[in-house]
């Protein structure tokens, strides 16, 4: 690619979007060719929503009628991706764009109408005896395509109550979001962020973003301690309120589990995806027994940082100072090269992402922050980045590319109804792409410092995406069990629970800090989405397990693993996640699958010690 118009982001100044060469911006014409074409698609969707009502009352007639309704539903769904994303992606390019925002909101209104217009579909379908639909599927191959969708709907139905029961639950539904809403109000709107003075005399207000940045970059331990204590004191000062809100979350979850006839809150949370509770229990038990590499890493950090006392505010500072800039043009070629182990076809797909402008690379004035991969059904995925030439940005690109390849292969291979996938498998391809990229970068690194920096990046992602998330899952499970066993939930019990977990996972490698037990109060996931974070850890374990075979020196093992992995990506959402992973050779109920992560951490630590010469 000619580099005559190459572009580098300058820090501190935000450029206008049109100052960035077109080849670094995404080309949305693959979704539709301009706003006029978009309006036509919008009208088409609008019309198909209107005509969907004609299917109401027909489902129980025969196989052909049910099939026709399913297909109409799919057509509507497929179209809605293009209508939504064309407006939403335009809006994210520059969120000050009122036209794009208005169109995006127009689609949201249409979606609400779509939801209303199809609300009758599942209840009417569930009125038909499952045995009847099964007979229809035997006789009608085209209807049989929908087998998993139908079976899983009936599976969910197992815990649906009669009409009176469901009505009562729907009244209670208004209360469901109160604990999370109160949490968000107290933590954002009503939050008084503390101000601190650094040793240099600089004063600063600690928002969460600034707090994290300080812990990651400030090499003065006293400053980190000041920030940590001020930040956590804010939560400690309101710990009784936070505990009351968290008790609200726990009581709500237990109320719903009991009302619907589940044995526990964990059962209730896992039933939809048909995941056995033993998976979460196995994850926690095995990880707790495999904390030695985690402790070894923190002992190493204590030594390298040369601190007397090593505390939770010391775990994020980099061990080596090594500022490499990763120019985007070179990184693109490395990303393509890094996926070579997955075969030439996969590699060609990745190359297309760069050549066909699927990626919006650099930050510009008004652009949405962060990064994502957008699964636009009917064309190819798109990726939004805010690429700033740091190592983090490079790995973010590798990560989003993994999501995009999952989308691409799934959309290609699956009918619309199974084109999407659950979070339980979603973070496998993204973290696997990161792992492959790390391998290549380590091979190519020019110096010991660069290798050490890469190794630390990989190790930190294991500690934060695996160990910390398992510890969080452990906390959630134990806290829910408090209410299930009719134990009181107070700030004191929650603090004691968290302090116990810090001891279980870190032992004595991290020195005690009086405010640490209140950490639970600042984890939004606990309040917003209970029993969610464990999935980051199970995905990480799945990736570690798959990578063992993909890195195998034996050709046969390697080829077999790659074939199974690509089949997993192509399978999309065509079965329950555990079944899909099992077919890919990953059995999350086995201790060894979970242990693959600590084995990996041990290997990386050995290499890091070598590079640091200790
Ligand atoms: Zn991701």
XYZ file of C-alpha atoms in Angstrom, residues 27-403:
377
model
C -16.730 2.574 3.808
C -20.394 2.240 4.721
C -21.598 1.913 1.111
C -21.519 -1.880 1.541
C -24.530 -1.450 3.866
C -26.357 0.885 1.534
C -25.511 3.542 -0.994
C -26.428 6.827 0.633
C -29.316 8.213 2.651
C -31.793 7.950 -0.178
C -31.200 4.196 -0.458
C -31.394 4.034 3.330
C -34.817 5.694 3.309
C -36.010 3.045 0.867
C -34.755 0.273 3.200
C -36.419 2.023 6.111
C -39.751 2.097 4.282
C -39.332 -1.558 3.356
C -38.793 -2.478 7.015
C -41.714 -0.327 8.055
C -43.953 -2.148 5.548
C -42.796 -5.606 6.619
C -43.578 -4.740 10.252
C -47.048 -3.682 9.168
C -47.710 -6.876 7.228
C -46.425 -9.190 9.968
C -49.776 -8.893 11.786
C -51.325 -11.018 9.021
C -49.569 -14.092 10.457
C -51.225 -13.776 13.839
C -53.579 -16.694 14.495
C -52.066 -18.839 11.701
C -49.193 -20.615 13.449
C -51.122 -23.650 14.655
C -52.596 -24.359 11.200
C -49.807 -26.453 9.736
C -46.083 -26.704 9.124
C -46.204 -24.460 6.063
C -47.929 -21.641 7.972
C -45.458 -21.787 10.839
C -42.549 -21.810 8.379
C -43.948 -18.782 6.533
C -44.215 -16.814 9.792
C -40.664 -17.739 10.822
C -39.359 -16.607 7.462
C -41.199 -13.308 7.597
C -39.727 -12.786 11.061
C -36.220 -13.474 9.706
C -36.607 -11.118 6.775
C -37.697 -8.367 9.109
C -34.762 -9.124 11.419
C -32.193 -9.215 8.626
C -33.367 -5.910 7.213
C -33.314 -4.233 10.601
C -29.523 -4.792 10.878
C -28.811 -2.726 7.781
C -31.314 -0.017 8.640
C -29.977 0.312 12.179
C -26.258 0.124 11.542
C -26.161 2.516 8.609
C -27.601 5.235 10.849
C -25.796 4.152 14.036
C -22.337 3.893 12.448
C -22.742 7.276 10.757
C -23.726 8.737 14.105
C -20.657 7.248 15.813
C -18.355 8.873 13.241
C -19.323 12.225 14.703
C -21.896 12.256 17.466
C -22.488 15.959 16.950
C -24.180 15.044 13.660
C -27.835 15.795 14.396
C -29.114 14.375 11.116
C -27.592 10.979 11.770
C -28.796 11.112 15.370
C -32.349 11.886 14.286
C -32.321 8.961 11.842
C -30.875 6.672 14.482
C -33.693 7.611 16.850
C -36.181 7.115 14.038
C -34.970 3.500 13.787
C -35.282 3.045 17.557
C -38.917 4.113 17.347
C -39.449 1.671 14.497
C -37.824 -1.099 16.574
C -40.234 -0.453 19.436
C -43.074 -0.830 16.949
C -41.493 -4.008 15.561
C -41.337 -5.446 19.059
C -44.991 -4.654 19.691
C -46.033 -6.020 16.315
C -44.350 -9.366 16.967
C -45.047 -9.729 20.706
C -47.770 -12.306 19.986
C -45.402 -14.655 18.150
C -43.748 -16.612 20.991
C -46.859 -16.993 23.173
C -48.833 -18.242 20.164
C -46.061 -20.655 19.183
C -45.869 -22.003 22.736
C -49.580 -22.817 22.614
C -48.884 -25.514 20.019
C -47.923 -28.832 21.649
C -44.195 -29.424 21.191
C -44.905 -32.986 20.000
C -46.975 -31.580 17.126
C -44.212 -29.211 16.043
C -41.702 -32.064 16.255
C -43.861 -34.138 13.880
C -44.060 -31.181 11.508
C -40.272 -30.823 11.587
C -39.791 -34.486 10.685
C -42.052 -34.039 7.656
C -40.836 -30.578 6.645
C -37.069 -30.195 6.254
C -37.253 -26.421 5.879
C -39.097 -26.032 9.149
C -36.531 -28.343 10.778
C -33.963 -25.558 10.301
C -35.702 -23.852 13.226
C -35.428 -26.900 15.505
C -32.955 -25.430 17.998
C -34.776 -22.082 18.119
C -38.053 -23.852 18.864
C -36.648 -26.353 21.349
C -34.807 -23.658 23.314
C -37.939 -21.537 23.456
C -39.819 -24.455 25.017
C -36.844 -25.064 27.322
C -37.107 -21.472 28.607
C -40.809 -22.028 29.004
C -40.205 -24.635 31.716
C -40.071 -21.903 34.327
C -42.822 -19.677 33.015
C -45.804 -19.442 35.357
C -49.514 -19.462 34.625
C -51.202 -16.249 33.566
C -51.903 -15.020 37.084
C -48.361 -15.767 38.160
C -46.845 -14.024 35.166
C -49.078 -10.991 35.721
C -47.939 -10.743 39.308
C -44.304 -11.026 38.246
C -44.796 -8.341 35.621
C -46.061 -5.971 38.349
C -42.979 -6.740 40.381
C -40.901 -6.146 37.243
C -41.058 -2.391 37.837
C -38.981 -2.875 40.975
C -36.232 -4.888 39.265
C -34.088 -1.998 38.141
C -34.345 0.021 41.356
C -31.116 -1.260 43.008
C -29.074 -0.679 39.828
C -30.682 2.737 39.249
C -29.960 3.765 42.827
C -26.379 2.497 42.463
C -25.854 4.495 39.328
C -27.366 7.637 40.887
C -25.165 7.402 43.963
C -22.037 6.560 41.950
C -22.395 9.077 39.122
C -25.022 11.820 39.580
C -24.621 12.200 43.352
C -20.942 11.260 43.470
C -18.506 13.673 45.072
C -15.162 12.639 43.656
C -12.338 13.267 46.106
C -9.579 15.786 45.455
C -6.020 14.892 46.348
C -2.637 16.588 46.353
C 0.270 14.722 44.797
C 3.779 14.954 46.283
C 4.702 17.314 43.452
C 2.090 19.750 44.788
C -0.260 19.133 41.861
C -3.906 18.924 42.895
C -6.349 16.678 41.098
C -9.913 15.433 41.299
C -10.173 11.663 41.123
C -12.819 10.516 38.699
C -12.682 6.778 38.059
C -10.813 7.338 34.778
C -8.210 9.562 36.404
C -7.834 7.186 39.320
C -7.113 4.250 37.011
C -4.723 6.292 34.869
C -2.823 7.357 37.975
C -2.427 3.779 39.229
C -1.206 2.706 35.786
C 1.298 5.476 35.216
C 2.396 7.173 38.440
C 5.685 5.643 39.603
C 5.562 7.320 42.999
C 4.097 4.837 45.475
C 3.068 7.550 47.938
C 0.927 9.191 45.242
C -0.686 5.886 44.381
C -1.443 5.244 48.054
C -3.000 8.691 48.446
C -5.198 8.160 45.386
C -6.231 4.638 46.407
C -7.156 5.674 49.926
C -9.068 8.794 48.892
C -10.955 6.884 46.204
C -11.935 3.961 48.417
C -12.736 6.202 51.386
C -15.503 7.694 49.234
C -17.069 4.233 49.009
C -16.338 3.383 52.623
C -18.181 6.544 53.727
C -21.340 5.229 52.038
C -20.800 1.531 52.577
C -24.057 1.001 54.466
C -26.020 2.526 51.597
C -24.145 0.400 49.051
C -24.770 -2.692 51.172
C -28.495 -1.921 51.352
C -28.622 -1.570 47.555
C -26.663 -4.765 47.020
C -28.987 -6.548 49.410
C -31.752 -5.333 47.088
C -30.032 -7.043 44.136
C -29.612 -10.293 46.072
C -33.172 -10.330 47.393
C -34.579 -9.569 43.942
C -32.606 -12.433 42.350
C -33.703 -14.849 45.076
C -37.315 -13.713 44.775
C -37.317 -14.427 41.020
C -35.520 -17.737 41.372
C -38.020 -18.955 43.961
C -41.042 -17.546 42.154
C -40.059 -19.448 39.007
C -39.155 -22.635 40.843
C -35.363 -22.674 40.553
C -33.263 -24.309 43.244
C -30.918 -21.314 43.479
C -30.124 -17.919 41.973
C -27.260 -19.510 40.054
C -29.620 -22.090 38.535
C -31.928 -19.293 37.476
C -29.103 -17.315 35.885
C -27.704 -20.267 33.906
C -30.895 -21.994 32.794
C -31.486 -19.920 29.647
C -28.157 -20.955 28.109
C -28.475 -24.471 29.531
C -25.207 -24.193 31.439
C -24.850 -26.551 34.398
C -24.102 -24.803 37.692
C -21.143 -27.159 38.093
C -19.362 -25.108 35.398
C -19.253 -22.023 37.610
C -18.503 -24.076 40.712
C -15.700 -25.921 38.891
C -14.315 -22.624 37.587
C -14.111 -21.175 41.086
C -12.828 -24.293 42.851
C -10.104 -25.022 40.288
C -8.955 -21.404 40.113
C -8.729 -21.151 43.891
C -6.477 -24.192 43.810
C -4.342 -22.707 41.026
C -3.398 -19.339 42.517
C 0.299 -20.101 42.892
C 1.309 -18.554 39.511
C -0.735 -15.443 40.409
C 1.133 -15.130 43.701
C 4.450 -15.792 41.978
C 3.743 -12.884 39.619
C 3.031 -10.506 42.495
C 6.164 -11.604 44.377
C 8.110 -10.861 41.203
C 6.470 -7.432 40.918
C 7.312 -6.593 44.517
C 10.965 -7.416 43.846
C 11.202 -5.540 40.532
C 9.404 -2.446 41.856
C 11.684 -2.551 44.920
C 8.969 -1.606 47.386
C 8.906 -2.570 51.075
C 5.178 -2.931 51.257
C 3.380 -4.131 48.120
C -0.306 -3.298 48.002
C -3.317 -3.353 45.736
C -2.380 0.096 44.409
C 0.946 -1.318 43.166
C -0.427 -3.980 40.858
C -0.933 -1.845 37.726
C 2.340 0.079 37.239
C 4.400 -1.269 34.333
C 7.557 -3.162 35.282
C 9.514 -1.845 32.308
C 9.467 1.574 30.719
C 9.573 1.100 26.989
C 7.778 3.471 24.695
C 7.308 1.944 21.262
C 4.871 3.534 18.833
C 3.041 1.094 16.601
C 2.270 2.765 13.292
C -1.058 1.545 11.985
C 0.144 0.670 8.478
C 2.731 -1.765 9.798
C 0.410 -3.241 12.402
C -2.169 -4.166 9.769
C 0.343 -6.415 8.020
C 1.320 -8.003 11.361
C -2.306 -8.725 12.240
C -2.728 -10.534 8.934
C 0.534 -12.444 9.454
C -0.383 -13.400 13.031
C -3.439 -15.418 12.023
C -1.471 -17.666 9.649
C -1.898 -20.634 12.051
C -5.650 -20.489 11.333
C -5.100 -21.088 7.630
C -4.960 -19.171 4.356
C -8.693 -18.631 4.043
C -9.022 -17.055 7.490
C -6.011 -14.914 6.651
C -7.637 -13.714 3.432
C -10.732 -12.688 5.380
C -8.605 -10.619 7.758
C -6.796 -9.001 4.837
C -10.156 -8.041 3.341
C -10.991 -6.057 6.486
C -8.043 -3.770 5.746
C -8.339 -3.692 1.954
C -12.092 -3.111 1.808
C -12.195 -0.459 4.535
C -14.155 -2.245 7.244
C -12.295 -0.271 9.918
C -12.671 3.286 11.160
C -9.196 3.766 12.571
C -8.381 7.114 14.150
C -10.032 9.425 16.616
C -11.586 12.598 15.246
C -13.624 15.413 16.750
C -17.015 14.095 17.845
C -16.221 10.416 17.292
C -17.505 7.814 19.737
C -14.854 6.652 22.199
C -13.704 3.069 22.757
C -13.748 0.248 20.233
C -16.248 -2.276 18.929
C -17.056 -4.705 16.179
C -20.502 -4.226 14.631
C -22.152 -7.383 13.225
C -23.993 -5.986 10.225
C -26.055 -8.849 8.829
C -26.328 -8.801 5.056
C -22.853 -7.396 4.489
C -19.594 -7.719 6.458
C -18.747 -6.609 10.023
C -17.381 -3.121 10.715
C -14.909 -2.064 13.384
C -14.642 1.237 15.199
C -11.304 2.064 16.826
C -9.658 5.073 18.388
C -6.196 3.924 17.376
C -3.436 5.860 19.159
C -0.330 3.764 18.321
C 0.038 2.290 21.838
C 0.410 -1.406 22.618
C -3.102 -1.422 24.088
C -4.509 -0.053 20.849
C -2.727 -2.746 18.851
C -4.186 -5.523 20.981
C -7.615 -3.891 20.834
C -7.424 -4.135 17.045
C -6.466 -7.835 17.254
C -9.342 -8.351 19.721
C -12.024 -6.652 17.601
C -10.747 -8.486 14.525
C -11.451 -11.758 16.358
C -15.059 -10.691 16.988
